[in-house]
Each structure stands twice: as structure tokens, then as C-alpha cells.
Amino acid sequence: MIMLFSLILIFLGMSGLYRISEKQIKKTRLSKWSTLAIYPQTTRVVSLLLLILAVYIFVQKEGFSIGFVSFWIFSTPLIFIFILYMNELKPDQK
């Protein structure tokens, strides 16, 4: 249950950082997530705190070295799936 919670924290942190990235902030301002674009610095800080909290959960559960490595092992496929889901991967029209 704790691992699932930390995976959700990783997803929320990456989602916040993605929505206020330079390429996506224009789309975010026009979407229902426009509040995130109004306060991008606050969103960035909260997203990074969520990621740090996820690392802290892994470290508390497994110990420092294994917890830190397990954070990256769990977050890498999650970030990859997140990128595939969020980006519009359509071929260019010629």
C-alpha cells in the first residue's frame, strides 16, 4: 500500500512538472489545469516536494541505498508511460 502511494506521488509530481514545462504551459493555460500555469513556481516547488516525499517513503521502507535505487527503478517506467500517454504521437501530415 505504501509503494502504491509513493507511485501516485511520483505520478502527481511528474504531472505537475510536465504541465508547467515550457512547451506545455500554453496548452495548460487553456485547459482545466490553468491554475497550475498561473502559479508555475509554486507548482514546481510542490511537484518537487512530492517527488522528494516519494524518495523519503522508499528510503524509510528499504533503507537509504536500496530505497534510492528502488525509487529510480519504479519511477523510470512510470515516467516513460507518462510521456507516452501525455504526448500527442501523431505522424506529420505531408
JSON list of C-alpha atoms in Angstrom, two decimals:
[
{"chain": "A", "resi": 1, "resn": "MET", "atom": "CA", "xyz": [0.00, 0.00, 0.00]},
{"chain": "A", "resi": 2, "resn": "ILE", "atom": "CA", "xyz": [2.85, 2.36, 0.82]},
{"chain": "A", "resi": 3, "resn": "MET", "atom": "CA", "xyz": [4.52, 1.57, -2.52]},
{"chain": "A", "resi": 4, "resn": "LEU", "atom": "CA", "xyz": [1.30, 2.37, -4.37]},
{"chain": "A", "resi": 5, "resn": "PHE", "atom": "CA", "xyz": [1.06, 5.67, -2.52]},
{"chain": "A", "resi": 6, "resn": "SER", "atom": "CA", "xyz": [4.62, 6.59, -3.47]},
{"chain": "A", "resi": 7, "resn": "LEU", "atom": "CA", "xyz": [3.95, 5.68, -7.11]},
{"chain": "A", "resi": 8, "resn": "ILE", "atom": "CA", "xyz": [0.94, 8.01, -7.06]},
{"chain": "A", "resi": 9, "resn": "LEU", "atom": "CA", "xyz": [3.16, 10.74, -5.61]},
{"chain": "A", "resi": 10, "resn": "ILE", "atom": "CA", "xyz": [5.68, 10.21, -8.41]},
{"chain": "A", "resi": 11, "resn": "PHE", "atom": "CA", "xyz": [2.90, 10.43, -11.00]},
{"chain": "A", "resi": 12, "resn": "LEU", "atom": "CA", "xyz": [1.48, 13.62, -9.47]},
{"chain": "A", "resi": 13, "resn": "GLY", "atom": "CA", "xyz": [4.91, 15.22, -9.24]},
{"chain": "A", "resi": 14, "resn": "MET", "atom": "CA", "xyz": [5.77, 14.42, -12.84]},
{"chain": "A", "resi": 15, "resn": "SER", "atom": "CA", "xyz": [2.35, 15.58, -13.99]},
{"chain": "A", "resi": 16, "resn": "GLY", "atom": "CA", "xyz": [2.81, 18.95, -12.32]},
{"chain": "A", "resi": 17, "resn": "LEU", "atom": "CA", "xyz": [6.28, 19.41, -13.78]},
{"chain": "A", "resi": 18, "resn": "TYR", "atom": "CA", "xyz": [5.07, 18.38, -17.23]},
{"chain": "A", "resi": 19, "resn": "ARG", "atom": "CA", "xyz": [2.11, 20.76, -17.25]},
{"chain": "A", "resi": 20, "resn": "ILE", "atom": "CA", "xyz": [4.25, 23.80, -16.47]},
{"chain": "A", "resi": 21, "resn": "SER", "atom": "CA", "xyz": [7.09, 22.92, -18.82]},
{"chain": "A", "resi": 22, "resn": "GLU", "atom": "CA", "xyz": [7.96, 25.48, -21.48]},
{"chain": "A", "resi": 23, "resn": "LYS", "atom": "CA", "xyz": [6.33, 23.55, -24.31]},
{"chain": "A", "resi": 24, "resn": "GLN", "atom": "CA", "xyz": [3.13, 22.71, -22.44]},
{"chain": "A", "resi": 25, "resn": "ILE", "atom": "CA", "xyz": [2.39, 25.87, -20.47]},
{"chain": "A", "resi": 26, "resn": "LYS", "atom": "CA", "xyz": [0.38, 27.42, -23.34]},
{"chain": "A", "resi": 27, "resn": "LYS", "atom": "CA", "xyz": [-1.85, 24.35, -23.54]},
{"chain": "A", "resi": 28, "resn": "THR", "atom": "CA", "xyz": [-2.16, 24.27, -19.75]},
{"chain": "A", "resi": 29, "resn": "ARG", "atom": "CA", "xyz": [-3.40, 27.87, -19.66]},
{"chain": "A", "resi": 30, "resn": "LEU", "atom": "CA", "xyz": [-6.27, 26.88, -21.98]},
{"chain": "A", "resi": 31, "resn": "SER", "atom": "CA", "xyz": [-7.19, 23.68, -20.14]},
{"chain": "A", "resi": 32, "resn": "LYS", "atom": "CA", "xyz": [-8.90, 22.92, -16.85]},
{"chain": "A", "resi": 33, "resn": "TRP", "atom": "CA", "xyz": [-5.45, 22.91, -15.20]},
{"chain": "A", "resi": 34, "resn": "SER", "atom": "CA", "xyz": [-4.98, 26.65, -15.79]},
{"chain": "A", "resi": 35, "resn": "THR", "atom": "CA", "xyz": [-4.45, 27.27, -12.05]},
{"chain": "A", "resi": 36, "resn": "LEU", "atom": "CA", "xyz": [-1.14, 25.42, -12.31]},
{"chain": "A", "resi": 37, "resn": "ALA", "atom": "CA", "xyz": [0.01, 27.82, -15.04]},
{"chain": "A", "resi": 38, "resn": "ILE", "atom": "CA", "xyz": [-0.97, 30.90, -13.02]},
{"chain": "A", "resi": 39, "resn": "TYR", "atom": "CA", "xyz": [1.45, 29.92, -10.25]},
{"chain": "A", "resi": 40, "resn": "PRO", "atom": "CA", "xyz": [4.21, 27.99, -12.05]},
{"chain": "A", "resi": 41, "resn": "GLN", "atom": "CA", "xyz": [6.86, 28.50, -9.36]},
{"chain": "A", "resi": 42, "resn": "THR", "atom": "CA", "xyz": [4.55, 27.17, -6.64]},
{"chain": "A", "resi": 43, "resn": "THR", "atom": "CA", "xyz": [3.56, 24.24, -8.85]},
{"chain": "A", "resi": 44, "resn": "ARG", "atom": "CA", "xyz": [7.22, 23.43, -9.47]},
{"chain": "A", "resi": 45, "resn": "VAL", "atom": "CA", "xyz": [8.04, 23.52, -5.74]},
{"chain": "A", "resi": 46, "resn": "VAL", "atom": "CA", "xyz": [5.05, 21.35, -4.80]},
{"chain": "A", "resi": 47, "resn": "SER", "atom": "CA", "xyz": [5.85, 18.85, -7.57]},
{"chain": "A", "resi": 48, "resn": "LEU", "atom": "CA", "xyz": [9.45, 18.56, -6.45]},
{"chain": "A", "resi": 49, "resn": "LEU", "atom": "CA", "xyz": [8.32, 18.15, -2.83]},
{"chain": "A", "resi": 50, "resn": "LEU", "atom": "CA", "xyz": [6.04, 15.30, -3.93]},
{"chain": "A", "resi": 51, "resn": "LEU", "atom": "CA", "xyz": [8.99, 13.60, -5.61]},
{"chain": "A", "resi": 52, "resn": "ILE", "atom": "CA", "xyz": [11.15, 14.10, -2.53]},
{"chain": "A", "resi": 53, "resn": "LEU", "atom": "CA", "xyz": [8.37, 12.67, -0.37]},
{"chain": "A", "resi": 54, "resn": "ALA", "atom": "CA", "xyz": [8.24, 9.60, -2.64]},
{"chain": "A", "resi": 55, "resn": "VAL", "atom": "CA", "xyz": [12.01, 9.16, -2.25]},
{"chain": "A", "resi": 56, "resn": "TYR", "atom": "CA", "xyz": [11.63, 9.55, 1.52]},
{"chain": "A", "resi": 57, "resn": "ILE", "atom": "CA", "xyz": [8.96, 6.84, 1.59]},
{"chain": "A", "resi": 58, "resn": "PHE", "atom": "CA", "xyz": [11.18, 4.43, -0.33]},
{"chain": "A", "resi": 59, "resn": "VAL", "atom": "CA", "xyz": [14.18, 5.23, 1.87]},
{"chain": "A", "resi": 60, "resn": "GLN", "atom": "CA", "xyz": [12.19, 4.72, 5.08]},
{"chain": "A", "resi": 61, "resn": "LYS", "atom": "CA", "xyz": [10.83, 1.40, 3.85]},
{"chain": "A", "resi": 62, "resn": "GLU", "atom": "CA", "xyz": [14.01, -0.14, 2.41]},
{"chain": "A", "resi": 63, "resn": "GLY", "atom": "CA", "xyz": [17.00, 1.82, 3.74]},
{"chain": "A", "resi": 64, "resn": "PHE", "atom": "CA", "xyz": [18.95, 4.58, 2.03]},
{"chain": "A", "resi": 65, "resn": "SER", "atom": "CA", "xyz": [20.83, 2.83, -0.76]},
{"chain": "A", "resi": 66, "resn": "ILE", "atom": "CA", "xyz": [18.14, 0.33, -1.74]},
{"chain": "A", "resi": 67, "resn": "GLY", "atom": "CA", "xyz": [15.39, 2.93, -1.29]},
{"chain": "A", "resi": 68, "resn": "PHE", "atom": "CA", "xyz": [17.13, 5.43, -3.54]},
{"chain": "A", "resi": 69, "resn": "VAL", "atom": "CA", "xyz": [17.74, 2.83, -6.24]},
{"chain": "A", "resi": 70, "resn": "SER", "atom": "CA", "xyz": [14.20, 1.46, -5.96]},
{"chain": "A", "resi": 71, "resn": "PHE", "atom": "CA", "xyz": [12.83, 4.98, -6.43]},
{"chain": "A", "resi": 72, "resn": "TRP", "atom": "CA", "xyz": [14.59, 5.18, -9.79]},
{"chain": "A", "resi": 73, "resn": "ILE", "atom": "CA", "xyz": [13.61, 1.63, -10.72]},
{"chain": "A", "resi": 74, "resn": "PHE", "atom": "CA", "xyz": [9.94, 2.33, -10.01]},
{"chain": "A", "resi": 75, "resn": "SER", "atom": "CA", "xyz": [9.88, 5.84, -11.42]},
{"chain": "A", "resi": 76, "resn": "THR", "atom": "CA", "xyz": [11.61, 5.16, -14.76]},
{"chain": "A", "resi": 77, "resn": "PRO", "atom": "CA", "xyz": [8.88, 3.02, -16.35]},
{"chain": "A", "resi": 78, "resn": "LEU", "atom": "CA", "xyz": [6.22, 5.24, -14.80]},
{"chain": "A", "resi": 79, "resn": "ILE", "atom": "CA", "xyz": [7.79, 8.34, -16.34]},
{"chain": "A", "resi": 80, "resn": "PHE", "atom": "CA", "xyz": [8.12, 6.56, -19.70]},
{"chain": "A", "resi": 81, "resn": "ILE", "atom": "CA", "xyz": [4.45, 5.55, -19.67]},
{"chain": "A", "resi": 82, "resn": "PHE", "atom": "CA", "xyz": [3.50, 9.07, -18.58]},
{"chain": "A", "resi": 83, "resn": "ILE", "atom": "CA", "xyz": [5.43, 10.60, -21.50]},
{"chain": "A", "resi": 84, "resn": "LEU", "atom": "CA", "xyz": [3.81, 8.23, -23.99]},
{"chain": "A", "resi": 85, "resn": "TYR", "atom": "CA", "xyz": [0.37, 8.98, -22.57]},
{"chain": "A", "resi": 86, "resn": "MET", "atom": "CA", "xyz": [0.70, 12.77, -22.44]},
{"chain": "A", "resi": 87, "resn": "ASN", "atom": "CA", "xyz": [2.45, 13.48, -25.74]},
{"chain": "A", "resi": 88, "resn": "GLU", "atom": "CA", "xyz": [0.50, 13.52, -28.92]},
{"chain": "A", "resi": 89, "resn": "LEU", "atom": "CA", "xyz": [2.37, 10.97, -31.03]},
{"chain": "A", "resi": 90, "resn": "LYS", "atom": "CA", "xyz": [0.83, 11.52, -34.43]},
{"chain": "A", "resi": 91, "resn": "PRO", "atom": "CA", "xyz": [2.72, 11.30, -37.71]},
{"chain": "A", "resi": 92, "resn": "ASP", "atom": "CA", "xyz": [3.36, 14.53, -39.60]},
{"chain": "A", "resi": 93, "resn": "GLN", "atom": "CA", "xyz": [0.91, 15.32, -42.39]},
{"chain": "A", "resi": 94, "resn": "LYS", "atom": "CA", "xyz": [2.62, 15.87, -45.75]}
]
